PDB file of C-alpha atoms in Angstrom:
ATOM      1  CA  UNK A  26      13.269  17.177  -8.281  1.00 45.00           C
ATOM      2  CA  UNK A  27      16.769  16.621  -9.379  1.00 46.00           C
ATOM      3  CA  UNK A  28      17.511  13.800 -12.266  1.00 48.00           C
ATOM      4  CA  UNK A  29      20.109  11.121 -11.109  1.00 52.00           C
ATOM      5  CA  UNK A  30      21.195   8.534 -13.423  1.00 57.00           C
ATOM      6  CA  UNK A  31      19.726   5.440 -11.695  1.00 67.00           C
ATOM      7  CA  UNK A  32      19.768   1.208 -11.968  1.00 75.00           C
ATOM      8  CA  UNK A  33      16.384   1.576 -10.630  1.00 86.00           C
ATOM      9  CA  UNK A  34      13.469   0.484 -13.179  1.00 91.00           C
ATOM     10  CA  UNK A  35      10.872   2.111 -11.216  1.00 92.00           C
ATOM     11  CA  UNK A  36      10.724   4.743  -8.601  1.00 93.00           C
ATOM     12  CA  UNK A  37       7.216   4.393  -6.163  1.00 96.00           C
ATOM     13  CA  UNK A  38       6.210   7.706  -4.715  1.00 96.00           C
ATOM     14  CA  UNK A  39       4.458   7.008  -1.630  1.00 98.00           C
ATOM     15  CA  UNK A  40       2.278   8.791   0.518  1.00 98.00           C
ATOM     16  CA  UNK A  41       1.450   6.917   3.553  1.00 97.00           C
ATOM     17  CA  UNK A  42      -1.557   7.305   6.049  1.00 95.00           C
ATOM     18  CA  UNK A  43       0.752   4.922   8.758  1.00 92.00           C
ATOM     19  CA  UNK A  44       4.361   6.533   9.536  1.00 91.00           C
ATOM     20  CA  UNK A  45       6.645   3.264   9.948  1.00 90.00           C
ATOM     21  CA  UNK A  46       4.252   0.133   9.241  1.00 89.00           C
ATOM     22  CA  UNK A  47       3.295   0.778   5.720  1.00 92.00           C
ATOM     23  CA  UNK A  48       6.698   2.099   4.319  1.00 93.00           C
ATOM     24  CA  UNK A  49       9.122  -0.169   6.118  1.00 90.00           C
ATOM     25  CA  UNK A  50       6.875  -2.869   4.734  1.00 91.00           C
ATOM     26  CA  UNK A  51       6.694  -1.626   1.022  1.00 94.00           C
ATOM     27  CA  UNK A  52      10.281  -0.676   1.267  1.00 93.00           C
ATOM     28  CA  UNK A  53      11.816  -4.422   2.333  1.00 90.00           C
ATOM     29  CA  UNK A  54       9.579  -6.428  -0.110  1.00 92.00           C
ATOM     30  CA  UNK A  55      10.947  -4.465  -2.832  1.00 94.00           C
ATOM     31  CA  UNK A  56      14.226  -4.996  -1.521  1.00 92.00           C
ATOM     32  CA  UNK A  57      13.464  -8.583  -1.180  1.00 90.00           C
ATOM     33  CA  UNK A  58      11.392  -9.222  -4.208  1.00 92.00           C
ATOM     34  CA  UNK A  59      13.377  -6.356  -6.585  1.00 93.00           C
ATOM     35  CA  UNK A  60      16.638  -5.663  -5.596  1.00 91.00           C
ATOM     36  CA  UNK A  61      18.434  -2.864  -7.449  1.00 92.00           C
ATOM     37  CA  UNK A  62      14.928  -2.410  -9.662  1.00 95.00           C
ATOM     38  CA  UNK A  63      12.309  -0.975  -7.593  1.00 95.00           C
ATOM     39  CA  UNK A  64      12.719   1.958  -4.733  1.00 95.00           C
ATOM     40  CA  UNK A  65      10.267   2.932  -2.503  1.00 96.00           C
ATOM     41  CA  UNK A  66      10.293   6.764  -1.750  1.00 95.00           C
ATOM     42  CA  UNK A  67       7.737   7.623   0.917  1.00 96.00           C
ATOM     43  CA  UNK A  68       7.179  11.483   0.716  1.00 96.00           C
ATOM     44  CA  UNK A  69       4.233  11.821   3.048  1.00 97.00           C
ATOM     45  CA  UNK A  70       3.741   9.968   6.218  1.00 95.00           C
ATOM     46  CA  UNK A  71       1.042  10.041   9.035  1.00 94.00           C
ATOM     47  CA  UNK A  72      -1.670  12.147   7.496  1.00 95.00           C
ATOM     48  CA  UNK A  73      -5.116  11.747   7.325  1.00 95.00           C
ATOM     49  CA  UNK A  74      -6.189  10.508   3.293  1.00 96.00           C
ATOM     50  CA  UNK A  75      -7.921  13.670   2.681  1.00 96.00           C
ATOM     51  CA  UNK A  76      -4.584  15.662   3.146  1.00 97.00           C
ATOM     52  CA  UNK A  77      -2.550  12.413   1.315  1.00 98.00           C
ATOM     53  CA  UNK A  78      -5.144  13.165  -1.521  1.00 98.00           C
ATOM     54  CA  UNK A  79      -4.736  16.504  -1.944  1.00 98.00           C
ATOM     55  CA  UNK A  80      -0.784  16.243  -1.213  1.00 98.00           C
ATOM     56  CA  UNK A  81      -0.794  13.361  -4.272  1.00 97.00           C
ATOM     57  CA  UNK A  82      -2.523  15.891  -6.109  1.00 97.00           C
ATOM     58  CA  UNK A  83      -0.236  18.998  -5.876  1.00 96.00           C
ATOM     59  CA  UNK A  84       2.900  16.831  -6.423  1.00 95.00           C
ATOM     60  CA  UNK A  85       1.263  15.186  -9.531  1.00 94.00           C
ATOM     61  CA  UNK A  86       0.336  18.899 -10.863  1.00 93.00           C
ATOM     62  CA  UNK A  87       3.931  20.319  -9.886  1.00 91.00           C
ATOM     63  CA  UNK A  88       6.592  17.418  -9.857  1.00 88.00           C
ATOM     64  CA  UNK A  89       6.016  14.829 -12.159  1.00 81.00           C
ATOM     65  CA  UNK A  90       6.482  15.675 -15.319  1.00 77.00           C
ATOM     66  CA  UNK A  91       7.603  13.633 -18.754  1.00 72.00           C
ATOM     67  CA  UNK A  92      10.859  12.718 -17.699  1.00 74.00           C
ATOM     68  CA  UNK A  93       9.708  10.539 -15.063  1.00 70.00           C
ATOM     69  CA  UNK A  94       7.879   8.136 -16.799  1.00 75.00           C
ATOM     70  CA  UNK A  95       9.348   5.342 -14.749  1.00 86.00           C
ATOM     71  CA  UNK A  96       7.320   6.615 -11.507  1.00 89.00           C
ATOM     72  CA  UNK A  97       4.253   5.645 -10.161  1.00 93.00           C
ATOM     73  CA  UNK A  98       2.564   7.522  -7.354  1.00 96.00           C
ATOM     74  CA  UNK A  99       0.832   5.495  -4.597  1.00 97.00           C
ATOM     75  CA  UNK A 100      -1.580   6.411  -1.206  1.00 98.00           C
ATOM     76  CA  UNK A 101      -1.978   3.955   1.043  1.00 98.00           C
ATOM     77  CA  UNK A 102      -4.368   4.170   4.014  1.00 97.00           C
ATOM     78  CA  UNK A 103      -6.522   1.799   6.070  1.00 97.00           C
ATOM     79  CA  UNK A 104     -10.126   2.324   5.921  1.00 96.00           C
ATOM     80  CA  UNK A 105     -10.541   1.511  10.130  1.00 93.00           C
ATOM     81  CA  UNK A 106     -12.942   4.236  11.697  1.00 88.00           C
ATOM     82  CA  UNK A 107     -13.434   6.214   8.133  1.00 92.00           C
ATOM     83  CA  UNK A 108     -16.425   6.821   7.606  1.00 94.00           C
ATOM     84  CA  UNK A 109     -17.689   5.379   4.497  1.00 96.00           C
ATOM     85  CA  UNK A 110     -18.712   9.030   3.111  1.00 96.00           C
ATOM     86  CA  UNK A 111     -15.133   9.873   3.240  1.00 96.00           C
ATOM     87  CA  UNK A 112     -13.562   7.213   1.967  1.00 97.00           C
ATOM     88  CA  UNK A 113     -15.895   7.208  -0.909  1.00 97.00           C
ATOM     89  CA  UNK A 114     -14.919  10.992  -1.617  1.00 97.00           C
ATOM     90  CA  UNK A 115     -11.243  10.471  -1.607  1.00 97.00           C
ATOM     91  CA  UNK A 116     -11.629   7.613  -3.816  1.00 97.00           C
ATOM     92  CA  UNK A 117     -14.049  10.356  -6.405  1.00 97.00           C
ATOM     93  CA  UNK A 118     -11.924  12.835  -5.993  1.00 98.00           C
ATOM     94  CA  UNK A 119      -8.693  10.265  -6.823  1.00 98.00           C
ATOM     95  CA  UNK A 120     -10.571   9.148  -9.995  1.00 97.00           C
ATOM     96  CA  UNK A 121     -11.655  12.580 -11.249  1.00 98.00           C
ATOM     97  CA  UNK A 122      -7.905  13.879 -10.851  1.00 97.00           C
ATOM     98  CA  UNK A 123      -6.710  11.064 -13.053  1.00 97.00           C
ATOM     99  CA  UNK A 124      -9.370  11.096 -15.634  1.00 96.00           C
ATOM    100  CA  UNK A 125      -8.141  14.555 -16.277  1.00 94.00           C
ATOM    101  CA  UNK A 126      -3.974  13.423 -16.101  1.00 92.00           C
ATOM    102  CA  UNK A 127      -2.490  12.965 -19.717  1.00 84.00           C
ATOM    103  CA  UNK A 128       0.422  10.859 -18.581  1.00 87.00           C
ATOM    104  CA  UNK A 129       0.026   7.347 -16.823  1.00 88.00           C
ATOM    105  CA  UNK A 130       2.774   8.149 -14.375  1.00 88.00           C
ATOM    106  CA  UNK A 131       0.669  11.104 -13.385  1.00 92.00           C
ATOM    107  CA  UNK A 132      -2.166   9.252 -11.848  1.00 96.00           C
ATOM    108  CA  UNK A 133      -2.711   8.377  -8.782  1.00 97.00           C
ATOM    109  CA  UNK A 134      -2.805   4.709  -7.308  1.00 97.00           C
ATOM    110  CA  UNK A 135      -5.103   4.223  -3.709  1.00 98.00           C
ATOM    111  CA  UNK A 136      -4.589   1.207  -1.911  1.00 98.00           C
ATOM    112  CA  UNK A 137      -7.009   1.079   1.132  1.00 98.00           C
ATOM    113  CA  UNK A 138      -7.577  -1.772   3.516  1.00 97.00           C
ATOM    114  CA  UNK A 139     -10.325  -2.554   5.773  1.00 97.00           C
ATOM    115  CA  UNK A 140      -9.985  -2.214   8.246  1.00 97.00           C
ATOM    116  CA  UNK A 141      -6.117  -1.684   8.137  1.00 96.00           C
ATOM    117  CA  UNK A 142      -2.781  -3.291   6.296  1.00 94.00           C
ATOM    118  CA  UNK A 143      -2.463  -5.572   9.412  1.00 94.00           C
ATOM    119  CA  UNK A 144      -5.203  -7.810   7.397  1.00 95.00           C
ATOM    120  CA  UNK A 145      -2.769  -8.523   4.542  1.00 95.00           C
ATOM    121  CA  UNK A 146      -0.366 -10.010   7.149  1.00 92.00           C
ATOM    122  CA  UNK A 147      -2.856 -12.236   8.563  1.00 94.00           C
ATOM    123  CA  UNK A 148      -4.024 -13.273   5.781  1.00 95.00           C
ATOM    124  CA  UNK A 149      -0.706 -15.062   5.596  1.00 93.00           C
ATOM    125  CA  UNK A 150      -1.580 -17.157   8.425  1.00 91.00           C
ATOM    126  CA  UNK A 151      -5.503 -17.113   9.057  1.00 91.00           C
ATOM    127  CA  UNK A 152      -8.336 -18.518   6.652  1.00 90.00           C
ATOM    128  CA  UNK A 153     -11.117 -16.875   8.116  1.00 90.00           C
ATOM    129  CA  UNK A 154     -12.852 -15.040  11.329  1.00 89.00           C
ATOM    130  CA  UNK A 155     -10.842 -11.918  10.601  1.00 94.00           C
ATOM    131  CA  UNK A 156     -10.886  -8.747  12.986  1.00 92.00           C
ATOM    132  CA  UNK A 157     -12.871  -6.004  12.091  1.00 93.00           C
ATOM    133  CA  UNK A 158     -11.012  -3.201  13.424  1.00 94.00           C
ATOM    134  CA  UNK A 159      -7.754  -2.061  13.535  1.00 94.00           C
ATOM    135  CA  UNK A 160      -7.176  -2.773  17.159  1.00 94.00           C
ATOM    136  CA  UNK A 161      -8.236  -6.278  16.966  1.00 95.00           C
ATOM    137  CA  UNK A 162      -6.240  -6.921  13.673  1.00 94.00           C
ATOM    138  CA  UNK A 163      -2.803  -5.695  15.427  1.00 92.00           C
ATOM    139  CA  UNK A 164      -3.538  -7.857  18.835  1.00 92.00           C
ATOM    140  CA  UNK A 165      -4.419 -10.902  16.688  1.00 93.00           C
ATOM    141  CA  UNK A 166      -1.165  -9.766  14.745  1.00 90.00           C
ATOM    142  CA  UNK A 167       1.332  -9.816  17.812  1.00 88.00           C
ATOM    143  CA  UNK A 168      -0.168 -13.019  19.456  1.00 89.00           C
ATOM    144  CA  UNK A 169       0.857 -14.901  16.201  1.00 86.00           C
ATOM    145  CA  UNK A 170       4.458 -12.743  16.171  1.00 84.00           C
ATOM    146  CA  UNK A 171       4.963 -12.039  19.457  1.00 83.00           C
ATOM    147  CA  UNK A 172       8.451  -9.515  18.101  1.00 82.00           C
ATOM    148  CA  UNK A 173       5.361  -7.476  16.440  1.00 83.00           C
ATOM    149  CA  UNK A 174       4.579  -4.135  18.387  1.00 80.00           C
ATOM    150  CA  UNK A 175       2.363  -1.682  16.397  1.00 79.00           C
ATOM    151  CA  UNK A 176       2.707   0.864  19.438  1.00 75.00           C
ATOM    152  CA  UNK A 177       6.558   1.061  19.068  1.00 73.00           C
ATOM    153  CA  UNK A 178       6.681   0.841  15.307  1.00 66.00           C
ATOM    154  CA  UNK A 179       8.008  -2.503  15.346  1.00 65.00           C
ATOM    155  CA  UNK A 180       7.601  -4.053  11.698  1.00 68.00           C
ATOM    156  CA  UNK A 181       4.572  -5.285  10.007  1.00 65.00           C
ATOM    157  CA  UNK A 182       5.957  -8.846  10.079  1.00 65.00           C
ATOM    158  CA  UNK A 183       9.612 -10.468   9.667  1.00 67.00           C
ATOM    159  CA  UNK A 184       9.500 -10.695   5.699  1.00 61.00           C
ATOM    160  CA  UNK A 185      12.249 -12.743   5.372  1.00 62.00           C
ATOM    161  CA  UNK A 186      10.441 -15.394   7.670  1.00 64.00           C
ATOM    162  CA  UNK A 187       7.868 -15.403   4.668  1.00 73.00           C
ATOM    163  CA  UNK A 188       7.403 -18.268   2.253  1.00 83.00           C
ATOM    164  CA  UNK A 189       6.005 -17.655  -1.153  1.00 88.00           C
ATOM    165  CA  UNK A 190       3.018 -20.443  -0.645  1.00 91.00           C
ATOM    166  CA  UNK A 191       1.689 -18.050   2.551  1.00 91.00           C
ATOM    167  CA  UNK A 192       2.415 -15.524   0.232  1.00 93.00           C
ATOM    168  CA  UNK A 193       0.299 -16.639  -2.651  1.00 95.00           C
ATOM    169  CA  UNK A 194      -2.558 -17.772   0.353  1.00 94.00           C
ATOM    170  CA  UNK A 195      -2.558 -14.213   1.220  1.00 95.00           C
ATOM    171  CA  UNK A 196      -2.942 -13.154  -2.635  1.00 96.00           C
ATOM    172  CA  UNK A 197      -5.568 -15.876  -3.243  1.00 97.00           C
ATOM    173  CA  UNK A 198      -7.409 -14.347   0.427  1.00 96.00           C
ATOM    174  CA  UNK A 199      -7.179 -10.639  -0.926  1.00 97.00           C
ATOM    175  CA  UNK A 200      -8.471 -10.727  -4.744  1.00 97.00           C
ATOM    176  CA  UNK A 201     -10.768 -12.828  -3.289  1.00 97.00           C
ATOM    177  CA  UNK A 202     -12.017 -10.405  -0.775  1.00 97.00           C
ATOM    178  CA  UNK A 203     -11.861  -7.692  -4.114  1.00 97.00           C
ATOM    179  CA  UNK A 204     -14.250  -9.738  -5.871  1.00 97.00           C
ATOM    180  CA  UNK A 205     -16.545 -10.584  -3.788  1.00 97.00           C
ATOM    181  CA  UNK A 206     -16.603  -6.400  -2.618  1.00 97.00           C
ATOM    182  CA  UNK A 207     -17.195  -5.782  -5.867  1.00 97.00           C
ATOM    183  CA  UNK A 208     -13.896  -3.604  -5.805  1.00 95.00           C
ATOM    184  CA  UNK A 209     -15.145  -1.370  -3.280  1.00 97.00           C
ATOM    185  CA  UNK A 210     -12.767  -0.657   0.287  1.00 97.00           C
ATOM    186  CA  UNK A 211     -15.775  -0.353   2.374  1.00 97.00           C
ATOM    187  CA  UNK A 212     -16.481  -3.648   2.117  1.00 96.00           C
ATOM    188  CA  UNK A 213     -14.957  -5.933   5.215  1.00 96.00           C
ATOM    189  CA  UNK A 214     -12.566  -7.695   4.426  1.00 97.00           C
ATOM    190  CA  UNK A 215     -11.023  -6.202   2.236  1.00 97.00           C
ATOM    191  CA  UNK A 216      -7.161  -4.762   0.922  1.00 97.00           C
ATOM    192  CA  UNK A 217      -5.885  -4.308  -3.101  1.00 98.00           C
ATOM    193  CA  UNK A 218      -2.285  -3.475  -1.491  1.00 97.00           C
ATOM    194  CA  UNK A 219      -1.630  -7.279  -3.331  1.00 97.00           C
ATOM    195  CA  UNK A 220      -2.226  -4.782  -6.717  1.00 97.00           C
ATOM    196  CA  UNK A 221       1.324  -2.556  -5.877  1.00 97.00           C
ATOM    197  CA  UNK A 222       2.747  -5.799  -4.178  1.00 97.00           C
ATOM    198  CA  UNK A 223       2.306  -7.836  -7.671  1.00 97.00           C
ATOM    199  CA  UNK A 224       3.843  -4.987  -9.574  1.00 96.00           C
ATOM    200  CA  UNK A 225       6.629  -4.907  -7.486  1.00 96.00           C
ATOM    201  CA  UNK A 226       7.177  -8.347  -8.460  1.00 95.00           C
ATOM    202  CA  UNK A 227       7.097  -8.278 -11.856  1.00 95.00           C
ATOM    203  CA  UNK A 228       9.644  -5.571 -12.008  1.00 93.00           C
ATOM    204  CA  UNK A 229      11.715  -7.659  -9.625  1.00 92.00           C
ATOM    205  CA  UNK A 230      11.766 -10.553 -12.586  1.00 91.00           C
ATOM    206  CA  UNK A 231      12.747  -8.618 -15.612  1.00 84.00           C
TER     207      UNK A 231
END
């Protein structure tokens, strides 16, 4: 990894279960919300999260070392047809890794949602009766944006369309759904992407 003198604040290393929805989304709200401040690097895309785990792992081990503090390293996945067994692995296997990591910027960050990130978007524009599968989320999805195509990669939703009081529904929705899941992903509803989404944020206002 070569140093470049950068504007950026902070760098997110992402490895991403989905190969267009979850990156284009997490790369245009932090071009929205933190222009100039924040970049979004996906380095993995369209893997299953036992191979994003492992992948997060190696790079932690290999790439980041002390002079790149201003990193954090992210997996996002949806939880969908996972079986619970798995997904609870990955997430011991995540926390073990990082209890041993002497640097912050070292450990590794898991976002999951259940059953996919298509729930964060309707949570934007639905109060309850939420799909419980994947499938169901994205049809829901493209009869409220018709432009929306998760076949053809289309985007997860037009983010400059987006008001900051659906925004902060979809926030209240989500820590609500963490709460009441006791933190844990395989629990329906449920997504912490709002976690990376508020950091993003908070960079974008210093």
């Amino acid at each position: 990894m070569e140093m470049v003198a950068s504007p950026f604040l902070l760098f997110i290393d992402l490895f991403s279960e989905g190969k267009k929805t979850e990156p284009d989304y997490l790369e245009k709200f932090a071009e929205q919300h933190a222009k100039n401040k924040v970049k979004v690097n996906c380095l993995v895309r369209g893997q299953s999260l036992e191979r994003l785990v492992d992948a997060a792992i190696e790079y932690s081990k290999t790439q980041l070392d002390d002079r790149y503090a201003n990193r954090i390293l992210c997996i996002v996945a949806d939880k969908d047809k996972l079986r619970d067994a798995f997904l609870t692995q990955a997430i011991a296997k995540t926390n073990a890794y990082n209890k041993k990591c002497r640097k912050p910027h070292q450990k590794i960050r898991l976002y999951i949602s259940n059953p996919c990130i298509e729930l964060w978007a309707l949570a934007h524009f639905m109060d309850k009766a939420f799909p419980d599968t994947a499938r169901s989320c994205q049809q829901k999805l493209k009869a409220i944006m018709p432009r929306y195509d998760h076949d053809r990669g289309a985007p997860l939703f037009d983010i400059k369309s987006m008001t900051e009081e659906r925004y902060q529904k979809a926030k209240k929705l989500a820590l609500t759904w963490m709460a009441t899941a006791n933190n844990n992903p395989n629990q329906f509803p449920y997504t912490d992407i709002i976690e990376l989404l508020e950091n993003i944020k908070q960079i974008g206002q210093l």
